Coordinates of N, CA and C in Angstrom, one line a residue:
M1 N 41.5 155.6 -151.8 CA 42.8 156.0 -152.4 C 42.7 157.5 -152.6
A2 N 41.6 158.1 -152.9 CA 41.5 159.6 -153.1 C 41.7 160.3 -151.8
E3 N 41.2 159.8 -150.7 CA 41.4 160.4 -149.4 C 42.9 160.4 -149.0
I4 N 43.5 159.3 -149.3 CA 45.0 159.1 -148.9 C 45.8 160.1 -149.8
S5 N 45.5 160.3 -151.1 CA 46.2 161.2 -151.9 C 45.9 162.6 -151.4
R6 N 44.7 162.9 -151.0 CA 44.4 164.3 -150.5 C 45.2 164.6 -149.3
Q7 N 45.3 163.6 -148.4 CA 46.0 163.8 -147.1 C 47.5 164.0 -147.4
I8 N 48.1 163.2 -148.3 CA 49.5 163.3 -148.6 C 49.7 164.6 -149.2
G9 N 48.9 165.0 -150.2 CA 49.0 166.3 -150.8 C 49.0 167.5 -149.8
H10 N 48.1 167.4 -148.9 CA 48.0 168.4 -147.8 C 49.2 168.5 -147.0
R11 N 49.8 167.4 -146.7 CA 51.1 167.4 -145.9 C 52.2 167.9 -146.8
I12 N 52.3 167.6 -148.0 CA 53.3 168.2 -148.9 C 53.2 169.7 -148.9
R13 N 52.0 170.3 -149.0 CA 51.8 171.7 -149.0 C 52.2 172.3 -147.7
T14 N 51.8 171.6 -146.6 CA 52.1 172.1 -145.2 C 53.6 172.2 -145.0
F15 N 54.3 171.2 -145.3 CA 55.8 171.2 -145.1 C 56.5 172.1 -146.0
R16 N 56.0 172.2 -147.3 CA 56.6 173.1 -148.2 C 56.5 174.5 -147.7
K17 N 55.4 174.9 -147.3 CA 55.2 176.3 -146.8 C 56.0 176.5 -145.5
A18 N 56.0 175.5 -144.6 CA 56.8 175.6 -143.4 C 58.3 175.8 -143.7
K19 N 58.7 175.3 -144.8 CA 60.1 175.5 -145.2 C 60.3 176.8 -146.0
H20 N 59.2 177.6 -146.2 CA 59.2 178.8 -147.0 C 59.7 178.5 -148.4
M21 N 59.2 177.4 -149.0 CA 59.6 177.0 -150.3 C 58.5 177.2 -151.3
T22 N 58.7 177.8 -152.4 CA 57.6 178.0 -153.4 C 57.5 176.8 -154.3
L23 N 56.3 176.7 -154.9 CA 56.1 175.6 -155.9 C 57.2 175.6 -157.0
D24 N 57.5 176.8 -157.4 CA 58.5 176.9 -158.5 C 59.9 176.3 -158.0
R25 N 60.3 176.6 -156.8 CA 61.5 176.1 -156.3 C 61.5 174.6 -156.2
L26 N 60.4 174.1 -155.6 CA 60.3 172.6 -155.5 C 60.3 171.9 -156.8
A27 N 59.6 172.6 -157.8 CA 59.6 172.0 -159.2 C 61.0 171.9 -159.8
V28 N 61.8 172.9 -159.5 CA 63.2 172.9 -160.0 C 64.0 171.8 -159.3
I29 N 63.8 171.6 -158.0 CA 64.6 170.6 -157.3 C 64.2 169.2 -157.8
L30 N 62.9 169.0 -158.1 CA 62.4 167.7 -158.4 C 62.4 167.5 -160.0
C31 N 62.7 168.5 -160.7 CA 62.7 168.4 -162.2 C 61.3 168.0 -162.7
K32 N 60.3 168.7 -162.1 CA 59.0 168.4 -162.5 C 58.2 169.7 -162.8
N33 N 57.1 169.5 -163.5 CA 56.3 170.7 -163.9 C 55.6 171.2 -162.7
K34 N 55.5 172.6 -162.6 CA 54.8 173.2 -161.4 C 53.3 172.8 -161.3
S35 N 52.7 172.7 -162.5 CA 51.3 172.3 -162.5 C 51.1 170.8 -162.0
T36 N 52.1 170.0 -162.2 CA 52.0 168.6 -161.7 C 52.1 168.6 -160.2
L37 N 53.1 169.4 -159.7 CA 53.2 169.5 -158.2 C 51.9 170.1 -157.6
S38 N 51.3 171.0 -158.2 CA 50.0 171.6 -157.7 C 49.0 170.5 -157.6
K39 N 48.9 169.6 -158.6 CA 48.0 168.5 -158.6 C 48.3 167.5 -157.5
Y40 N 49.6 167.3 -157.3 CA 50.0 166.4 -156.1 C 49.4 167.0 -154.8
E41 N 49.6 168.3 -154.6 CA 49.2 168.9 -153.4 C 47.7 168.9 -153.2
N42 N 47.0 169.0 -154.3 CA 45.5 169.0 -154.3 C 44.9 167.5 -154.3
G43 N 45.8 166.5 -154.3 CA 45.4 165.2 -154.3 C 44.8 164.7 -155.6
E44 N 45.1 165.3 -156.7 CA 44.5 165.0 -158.0 C 45.2 163.9 -158.7
I45 N 46.5 163.6 -158.2 CA 47.3 162.6 -158.8 C 47.8 161.6 -157.6
V46 N 47.7 160.3 -157.9 CA 48.2 159.3 -156.9 C 49.7 159.2 -157.1
L47 N 50.4 159.5 -156.0 CA 51.8 159.5 -156.1 C 52.4 158.1 -155.9
D48 N 53.4 157.8 -156.7 CA 54.1 156.5 -156.5 C 55.1 156.7 -155.4
I49 N 55.6 155.6 -154.8 CA 56.4 155.6 -153.6 C 57.7 156.3 -153.9
E50 N 58.3 156.2 -155.1 CA 59.6 156.8 -155.4 C 59.4 158.3 -155.4
T51 N 58.3 158.8 -155.9 CA 58.1 160.3 -155.9 C 57.9 160.8 -154.5
I52 N 57.2 160.0 -153.7 CA 57.0 160.5 -152.3 C 58.4 160.6 -151.6
Y53 N 59.3 159.6 -151.8 CA 60.6 159.7 -151.2 C 61.4 160.9 -151.8
E54 N 61.3 161.1 -153.1 CA 62.0 162.3 -153.7 C 61.5 163.6 -153.1
I55 N 60.2 163.7 -152.9 CA 59.6 164.9 -152.3 C 60.0 165.1 -150.8
S56 N 60.1 164.0 -150.1 CA 60.5 164.1 -148.7 C 61.9 164.6 -148.6
R57 N 62.8 164.1 -149.5 CA 64.2 164.5 -149.5 C 64.3 165.9 -149.8
A58 N 63.5 166.4 -150.8 CA 63.6 167.8 -151.3 C 63.1 168.7 -150.1
L59 N 62.2 168.3 -149.3 CA 61.7 169.1 -148.3 C 62.5 168.9 -147.0
G60 N 63.4 168.0 -146.9 CA 64.2 167.8 -145.8 C 63.4 167.2 -144.6
I61 N 62.5 166.3 -144.9 CA 61.7 165.7 -143.8 C 61.7 164.2 -144.0
H62 N 61.2 163.5 -143.0 CA 61.2 162.0 -143.1 C 59.9 161.6 -143.9
V63 N 60.1 160.5 -144.6 CA 59.0 160.1 -145.5 C 57.8 159.7 -144.7
E64 N 57.9 159.2 -143.5 CA 56.8 158.9 -142.7 C 55.9 160.1 -142.4
Q65 N 56.4 161.3 -142.4 CA 55.6 162.5 -142.2 C 54.6 162.7 -143.3
L66 N 54.9 162.2 -144.5 CA 54.0 162.3 -145.6 C 53.1 161.1 -145.7
L67 N 53.6 159.9 -145.3 CA 52.8 158.7 -145.4 C 51.8 158.6 -144.3
Y68 N 52.1 159.1 -143.2 CA 51.2 158.9 -142.0 C 49.8 159.5 -142.2
C69 N 48.8 158.7 -141.9 CA 47.5 159.1 -141.9 C 46.9 158.8 -140.6
T70 N 46.0 159.6 -140.1 CA 45.5 159.5 -138.7 C 45.0 158.1 -138.4
P71 N 44.2 157.4 -139.2 CA 43.7 156.1 -138.8 C 44.8 155.0 -138.7
D72 N 46.0 155.3 -139.3 CA 47.0 154.3 -139.5 C 48.2 154.4 -138.5
R73 N 48.0 155.3 -137.5 CA 49.1 155.5 -136.6 C 49.3 154.2 -135.8
V74 N 50.5 154.0 -135.3 CA 50.8 152.7 -134.6 C 50.6 152.9 -133.1
P75 N 49.6 152.1 -132.6 CA 49.4 152.2 -131.1 C 50.5 151.5 -130.4
I76 N 50.8 152.1 -129.2 CA 51.9 151.6 -128.4 C 51.4 150.3 -127.7
Q77 N 52.1 149.2 -127.8 CA 51.7 148.0 -127.2 C 52.0 147.9 -125.7
D78 N 51.4 147.1 -125.0 CA 51.7 146.9 -123.5 C 52.4 145.7 -123.2
S79 N 53.1 145.1 -124.3 CA 53.9 143.9 -124.0 C 55.2 144.3 -123.6
G80 N 56.0 143.3 -123.0 CA 57.3 143.6 -122.4 C 57.1 144.5 -121.2
P81 N 58.1 145.4 -120.9 CA 57.9 146.3 -119.8 C 56.6 147.1 -120.0
N82 N 55.8 147.0 -119.1 CA 54.4 147.5 -119.3 C 54.3 149.0 -119.1
P83 N 54.2 149.8 -120.3 CA 54.0 151.2 -120.2 C 52.6 151.6 -120.1
A84 N 51.9 151.3 -119.0 CA 50.5 151.5 -118.8 C 50.1 152.9 -119.2
F85 N 50.9 153.9 -118.9 CA 50.5 155.3 -119.3 C 50.4 155.5 -120.8
F86 N 51.3 154.9 -121.5 CA 51.3 155.0 -123.0 C 50.5 154.0 -123.7
S87 N 50.1 152.9 -123.1 CA 49.4 151.8 -123.7 C 48.3 152.2 -124.6
G88 N 48.3 151.8 -125.9 CA 47.2 152.1 -126.8 C 47.3 153.4 -127.5
L89 N 48.2 154.3 -127.1 CA 48.2 155.7 -127.6 C 48.9 155.7 -129.0
T90 N 48.4 156.5 -129.9 CA 49.0 156.7 -131.2 C 49.5 158.2 -131.2
Q91 N 49.1 159.0 -130.2 CA 49.5 160.4 -130.2 C 49.4 160.8 -128.7
F92 N 50.4 161.6 -128.3 CA 50.3 162.2 -126.9 C 50.9 163.6 -126.9
Y93 N 50.7 164.3 -125.8 CA 51.1 165.7 -125.7 C 52.0 166.0 -124.5
S94 N 52.6 167.1 -124.6 CA 53.4 167.6 -123.5 C 53.3 169.1 -123.4
Y95 N 53.6 169.6 -122.2 CA 53.5 171.0 -121.9 C 54.6 171.5 -121.0
Y96 N 55.1 172.7 -121.2 CA 56.0 173.3 -120.3 C 55.8 174.8 -120.3
F97 N 56.3 175.5 -119.3 CA 56.1 176.9 -119.2 C 57.4 177.6 -119.6
D98 N 57.3 178.5 -120.6 CA 58.5 179.3 -121.1 C 58.4 180.7 -120.5
G99 N 59.3 180.9 -119.5 CA 59.3 182.2 -118.8 C 59.8 183.4 -119.7
R100 N 60.4 183.1 -120.8 CA 60.9 184.1 -121.7 C 59.8 184.8 -122.4
I101 N 58.7 184.0 -122.8 CA 57.6 184.5 -123.5 C 56.3 184.5 -122.6
N102 N 56.5 184.0 -121.3 CA 55.5 184.1 -120.3 C 54.2 183.3 -120.7
R103 N 54.4 182.1 -121.3 CA 53.2 181.4 -121.6 C 53.5 179.9 -121.6
V104 N 52.4 179.1 -121.6 CA 52.5 177.6 -121.7 C 52.7 177.2 -123.1
V105 N 53.6 176.3 -123.4 CA 54.0 175.8 -124.7 C 53.5 174.4 -124.8
G106 N 52.7 174.0 -125.7 CA 52.2 172.7 -126.0 C 53.0 172.0 -127.1
C107 N 53.2 170.7 -127.0 CA 53.9 169.9 -128.0 C 53.1 168.7 -128.4
V108 N 53.2 168.2 -129.6 CA 52.5 167.0 -130.0 C 53.5 165.9 -130.4
F109 N 53.3 164.7 -130.0 CA 54.1 163.6 -130.3 C 53.3 162.6 -131.1
D110 N 53.7 162.2 -132.3 CA 53.1 161.2 -133.1 C 53.9 159.9 -133.1
V111 N 53.2 158.8 -132.9 CA 53.9 157.5 -132.8 C 53.8 156.9 -134.2
L112 N 54.9 156.7 -134.9 CA 55.0 156.3 -136.3 C 55.1 154.8 -136.6
L113 N 56.0 154.2 -135.9 CA 56.2 152.7 -136.1 C 57.0 152.1 -135.0
L114 N 56.9 150.8 -134.9 CA 57.6 150.0 -134.0 C 58.8 149.3 -134.7
S115 N 60.0 149.6 -134.2 CA 61.2 149.1 -134.9 C 61.5 147.6 -134.4
E116 N 62.4 147.0 -135.1 CA 62.7 145.6 -134.7 C 63.3 145.5 -133.3
D117 N 63.9 146.5 -132.8 CA 64.5 146.4 -131.5 C 63.5 146.9 -130.4
H118 N 62.2 147.0 -130.8 CA 61.2 147.3 -129.9 C 61.2 148.7 -129.4
R119 N 61.8 149.6 -130.2 CA 61.6 151.0 -129.9 C 60.6 151.6 -130.8
Y120 N 59.9 152.7 -130.4 CA 58.9 153.3 -131.2 C 59.5 154.6 -131.8
K121 N 59.4 154.7 -133.1 CA 59.8 155.9 -133.8 C 58.8 157.0 -133.6
I122 N 59.2 158.2 -133.2 CA 58.2 159.2 -133.0 C 58.6 160.5 -133.6
M123 N 57.7 161.4 -133.8 CA 58.0 162.8 -134.2 C 57.4 163.7 -133.2
M124 N 58.2 164.7 -132.8 CA 57.7 165.7 -131.9 C 57.6 167.1 -132.6
Y125 N 56.5 167.7 -132.4 CA 56.3 169.0 -133.1 C 56.1 170.1 -132.0
A126 N 56.9 171.2 -132.1 CA 56.9 172.2 -131.0 C 56.8 173.6 -131.7
N127 N 56.4 174.6 -130.9 CA 56.3 176.0 -131.3 C 55.4 176.1 -132.6
F128 N 54.2 175.7 -132.4 CA 53.2 175.9 -133.5 C 52.1 176.9 -133.0
D129 N 51.4 177.5 -133.9 CA 50.3 178.4 -133.6 C 49.0 177.8 -133.2
D130 N 48.7 176.6 -133.8 CA 47.4 176.0 -133.6 C 47.6 174.5 -133.6
F131 N 46.9 173.8 -132.7 CA 46.9 172.4 -132.6 C 46.3 171.8 -133.9
A132 N 45.4 172.5 -134.5 CA 44.8 171.9 -135.7 C 45.8 171.8 -136.9
T133 N 46.8 172.6 -136.9 CA 47.9 172.5 -137.9 C 49.3 172.4 -137.2
Y134 N 49.4 171.5 -136.3 CA 50.6 171.4 -135.5 C 51.8 171.0 -136.3
Q135 N 51.6 170.3 -137.4 CA 52.8 170.0 -138.2 C 53.4 171.2 -138.9
N136 N 52.7 172.3 -139.0 CA 53.3 173.5 -139.5 C 53.9 174.3 -138.3
C137 N 55.1 173.9 -137.9 CA 55.6 174.3 -136.7 C 57.1 174.9 -136.9
E138 N 57.6 175.5 -135.9 CA 58.9 176.1 -135.9 C 60.0 175.0 -135.7
T139 N 59.7 174.0 -134.9 CA 60.7 173.0 -134.6 C 60.1 171.6 -134.6
T140 N 60.8 170.7 -135.4 CA 60.4 169.4 -135.5 C 61.5 168.4 -135.1
Y141 N 61.2 167.5 -134.2 CA 62.2 166.5 -133.8 C 61.8 165.1 -134.2
W142 N 62.7 164.2 -134.5 CA 62.4 162.8 -134.8 C 63.3 162.0 -133.9
G143 N 62.8 160.8 -133.5 CA 63.6 160.0 -132.7 C 62.9 158.8 -132.2
Y144 N 63.3 158.3 -131.1 CA 62.8 157.0 -130.6 C 62.4 157.1 -129.1
M145 N 61.4 156.3 -128.8 CA 60.9 156.2 -127.4 C 61.1 154.7 -127.0
E146 N 61.7 154.5 -125.9 CA 61.9 153.1 -125.4 C 61.5 153.0 -123.9
H147 N 60.8 151.8 -123.6 CA 60.3 151.6 -122.3 C 61.1 150.6 -121.5
Y148 N 61.4 150.9 -120.2 CA 62.0 150.0 -119.3 C 61.1 149.8 -118.1
D149 N 61.5 149.0 -117.2 CA 60.6 148.7 -116.0 C 60.2 150.0 -115.2
A150 N 61.2 150.9 -115.1 CA 61.0 152.0 -114.2 C 60.9 153.4 -114.9
I151 N 61.3 153.4 -116.2 CA 61.4 154.7 -116.9 C 61.1 154.5 -118.4
T152 N 60.6 155.6 -118.9 CA 60.5 155.7 -120.4 C 61.5 156.8 -120.9
N153 N 62.4 156.4 -121.8 CA 63.3 157.4 -122.4 C 62.9 157.8 -123.8
I154 N 63.1 159.1 -124.0 CA 62.8 159.7 -125.4 C 64.1 160.3 -125.8
V155 N 64.6 159.9 -127.0 CA 65.8 160.5 -127.6 C 65.4 161.1 -128.9
L156 N 65.7 162.4 -129.1 CA 65.3 163.1 -130.3 C 66.4 163.8 -131.0
T157 N 66.2 164.1 -132.3 CA 67.1 164.9 -133.1 C 66.4 166.0 -133.8
N158 N 66.9 167.2 -133.8 CA 66.3 168.3 -134.5 C 66.3 168.0 -136.0
Q159 N 65.2 168.0 -136.6 CA 65.1 167.7 -138.0 C 66.0 168.7 -138.9
D160 N 66.0 170.0 -138.5 CA 66.7 171.0 -139.3 C 68.1 171.2 -138.8
S161 N 68.5 170.6 -137.7 CA 69.9 170.8 -137.1 C 70.3 169.4 -136.5
P162 N 70.7 168.5 -137.3 CA 71.0 167.1 -136.8 C 71.9 167.0 -135.6
M163 N 72.8 168.1 -135.4 CA 73.7 168.0 -134.3 C 73.0 168.3 -133.0
E164 N 71.8 168.9 -133.0 CA 71.0 169.2 -131.8 C 70.2 168.0 -131.4
K165 N 70.4 167.6 -130.1 CA 69.7 166.4 -129.6 C 68.8 166.9 -128.4
A166 N 67.8 166.2 -128.1 CA 66.9 166.5 -127.0 C 66.6 165.2 -126.3
Y167 N 66.4 165.2 -125.0 CA 66.1 164.0 -124.3 C 65.0 164.2 -123.3
G168 N 64.1 163.2 -123.2 CA 63.1 163.2 -122.2 C 63.1 161.9 -121.3
Q169 N 62.9 162.1 -120.0 CA 62.8 160.9 -119.1 C 61.5 161.0 -118.3
I170 N 60.8 159.9 -118.3 CA 59.5 159.9 -117.6 C 59.5 158.7 -116.6
L171 N 59.4 159.0 -115.3 CA 59.4 157.9 -114.3 C 58.1 157.2 -114.2
A172 N 58.2 155.9 -113.9 CA 57.0 155.1 -113.5 C 55.9 155.2 -114.6
S173 N 56.3 155.0 -115.9 CA 55.3 155.0 -116.9 C 54.5 153.7 -116.9
Y174 N 54.9 152.7 -116.1 CA 54.1 151.5 -116.0 C 52.9 151.7 -115.1
M175 N 52.8 152.8 -114.4 CA 51.7 153.2 -113.6 C 50.8 154.1 -114.4
N176 N 49.5 153.7 -114.4 CA 48.5 154.4 -115.3 C 48.0 155.7 -114.6
S177 N 47.9 156.8 -115.3 CA 47.3 158.0 -114.9 C 47.1 158.9 -116.1
D178 N 46.4 160.0 -115.9 CA 46.1 160.9 -117.1 C 47.3 161.7 -117.5
V179 N 48.2 162.0 -116.6 CA 49.3 162.8 -116.9 C 50.6 162.3 -116.1
K180 N 51.7 162.6 -116.6 CA 53.0 162.2 -116.0 C 54.0 163.3 -116.0
W181 N 54.7 163.5 -114.9 CA 55.8 164.5 -114.9 C 57.0 163.9 -115.5
G182 N 57.8 164.7 -116.2 CA 59.1 164.3 -116.8 C 60.0 165.4 -116.9
L183 N 61.3 165.1 -117.2 CA 62.3 166.1 -117.4 C 62.7 166.1 -118.8
F184 N 62.8 167.3 -119.5 CA 63.2 167.4 -120.9 C 64.4 168.3 -121.0
T185 N 65.4 167.7 -121.6 CA 66.7 168.5 -121.7 C 67.1 168.6 -123.1
G186 N 67.8 169.7 -123.4 CA 68.3 170.0 -124.8 C 68.9 171.3 -124.9
L187 N 68.9 171.9 -126.1 CA 69.5 173.2 -126.4 C 68.3 174.2 -126.7
S188 N 68.4 175.4 -126.1 CA 67.5 176.4 -126.5 C 68.2 177.3 -127.6
A189 N 67.4 177.7 -128.5 CA 67.9 178.5 -129.6 C 67.9 180.0 -129.4
R190 N 67.1 180.4 -128.4 CA 66.9 181.9 -128.2 C 67.1 182.2 -126.7
P191 N 68.3 182.4 -126.2 CA 69.6 182.3 -126.9 C 70.1 180.8 -126.8
L192 N 71.2 180.6 -127.5 CA 71.7 179.2 -127.6 C 72.3 178.9 -126.2
M193 N 71.7 177.9 -125.5 CA 72.2 177.5 -124.2 C 71.5 176.2 -123.8
P194 N 72.2 175.3 -123.0 CA 71.6 174.1 -122.6 C 70.5 174.4 -121.5
V195 N 69.4 173.7 -121.6 CA 68.3 173.9 -120.7 C 67.7 172.5 -120.2
A196 N 67.1 172.5 -119.1 CA 66.3 171.4 -118.5 C 65.0 171.9 -118.2
L197 N 63.9 171.3 -118.7 CA 62.6 171.8 -118.5 C 61.7 170.8 -117.7
K198 N 60.9 171.3 -116.8 CA 59.9 170.6 -116.1 C 58.7 170.4 -117.1
M199 N 58.5 169.2 -117.5 CA 57.5 168.9 -118.6 C 56.4 168.0 -118.1
L200 N 55.2 168.3 -118.5 CA 54.0 167.5 -118.1 C 53.6 166.8 -119.4
F201 N 53.6 165.4 -119.3 CA 53.1 164.6 -120.5 C 51.7 164.2 -120.2
S202 N 50.9 164.2 -121.3 CA 49.4 163.9 -121.1 C 48.9 163.1 -122.3
K203 N 48.0 162.2 -121.9 CA 47.3 161.4 -123.0 C 46.4 162.2 -123.9
K204 N 45.8 163.3 -123.3 CA 44.9 164.1 -124.0 C 45.3 165.6 -124.0
R205 N 44.8 166.4 -124.8 CA 45.1 167.8 -124.8 C 44.5 168.4 -123.5
L206 N 45.3 169.3 -122.9 CA 44.9 169.9 -121.7 C 44.4 171.4 -121.9
T207 N 43.6 171.9 -121.1 CA 43.1 173.3 -121.2 C 44.2 174.2 -120.7
E208 N 44.7 175.1 -121.5 CA 45.8 175.9 -121.1 C 45.3 177.1 -120.3
N209 N 45.1 176.9 -119.0 CA 44.5 177.9 -118.2 C 45.5 178.2 -117.1
E210 N 45.1 179.1 -116.1 CA 46.0 179.5 -115.0 C 46.4 178.3 -114.2
G211 N 45.5 177.3 -114.0 CA 45.9 176.2 -113.2 C 47.0 175.4 -113.8
L212 N 47.0 175.2 -115.1 CA 48.1 174.4 -115.8 C 49.3 175.3 -115.7
R213 N 49.2 176.6 -116.0 CA 50.3 177.5 -115.9 C 51.1 177.4 -114.6
N214 N 50.3 177.4 -113.5 CA 50.9 177.3 -112.2 C 51.6 176.0 -111.9
M215 N 51.0 174.9 -112.4 CA 51.6 173.6 -112.3 C 52.9 173.5 -112.9
L216 N 53.1 174.1 -114.1 CA 54.3 174.0 -114.9 C 55.4 174.9 -114.4
K217 N 55.1 175.9 -113.6 CA 56.1 176.8 -113.1 C 57.0 176.1 -112.1
V218 N 58.2 176.5 -112.0 CA 59.1 176.0 -111.0 C 58.7 176.5 -109.6
T219 N 58.4 175.6 -108.7 CA 57.8 176.0 -107.4 C 58.9 176.1 -106.3
R220 N 58.5 176.6 -105.1 CA 59.4 176.6 -104.0 C 60.0 175.3 -103.6
E221 N 59.1 174.3 -103.8 CA 59.5 172.9 -103.5 C 60.6 172.4 -104.5
D222 N 60.4 172.8 -105.7 CA 61.4 172.5 -106.8 C 62.7 173.1 -106.4
I223 N 62.7 174.4 -106.1 CA 63.9 175.1 -105.7 C 64.6 174.5 -104.5
S224 N 63.7 174.1 -103.5 CA 64.3 173.4 -102.3 C 65.0 172.2 -102.7
L225 N 64.4 171.3 -103.5 CA 65.1 170.1 -104.0 C 66.4 170.4 -104.7
M226 N 66.3 171.4 -105.6 CA 67.5 171.8 -106.3 C 68.7 172.2 -105.4
K227 N 68.4 172.9 -104.4 CA 69.4 173.3 -103.4 C 69.9 172.1 -102.6
R228 N 69.0 171.2 -102.3 CA 69.4 170.1 -101.5 C 70.3 169.1 -102.3
Y229 N 69.9 168.8 -103.5 CA 70.6 167.9 -104.3 C 71.7 168.5 -105.3
N230 N 71.6 169.9 -105.4 CA 72.4 170.6 -106.4 C 72.2 170.1 -107.8
M231 N 71.0 169.8 -108.1 CA 70.6 169.4 -109.5 C 69.1 169.6 -109.6
L232 N 68.7 169.8 -110.9 CA 67.2 169.9 -111.2 C 66.6 168.6 -111.3
T233 N 65.6 168.3 -110.5 CA 64.9 167.0 -110.5 C 63.4 167.2 -110.5
V234 N 62.7 166.3 -111.2 CA 61.3 166.3 -111.2 C 60.8 165.0 -110.6
L235 N 60.0 165.1 -109.5 CA 59.5 163.9 -108.8 C 58.0 163.7 -109.0

């Protein structure tokens, strides 16, 4: 129980700081003593479920982001349409190349739970400084992943801007491999415009070297297909 309280407390502190919220401000919102909140964050007090929900609402996050502990992530099952690429995963990664900042951008996906309609609820974390603290990021999406015979669809909502949606499509996820190419579409905030990204999904973290960088860049072959079909496609 002590370890769970410590992990939940660490997540409260991480999300509070990511929101640029002081302990004093959170104490006012929750009508609680600042020293009590400090003990929550240090794992010195076991939080009841109602308090955890109150804190998640105050921070503007989903309660699963506080409850989730690494050993308890939900592994993706291989029943139904067989997602061999995702089977057994509780976490996966994606990468794309951002030409505006001239670097590879890595993202982390956490698998939280399996819903009654056989979709997986997921969180996507993007624009962070360090994989070790990926939840402390600039952009967080929540949504669902669903598998079909030929494709895996990912539908996401920006946690801080619910009107902003993002979508991912991955072909042939029933075929097993270490990585899969996909297309990721949504809105870019800098500047505000619709974008479609060539995105590489991976079961494990990849080394961000020149080889990965070159793979993620739009190639002559990509441009040739764009001209032929008059659309951006990833094969």
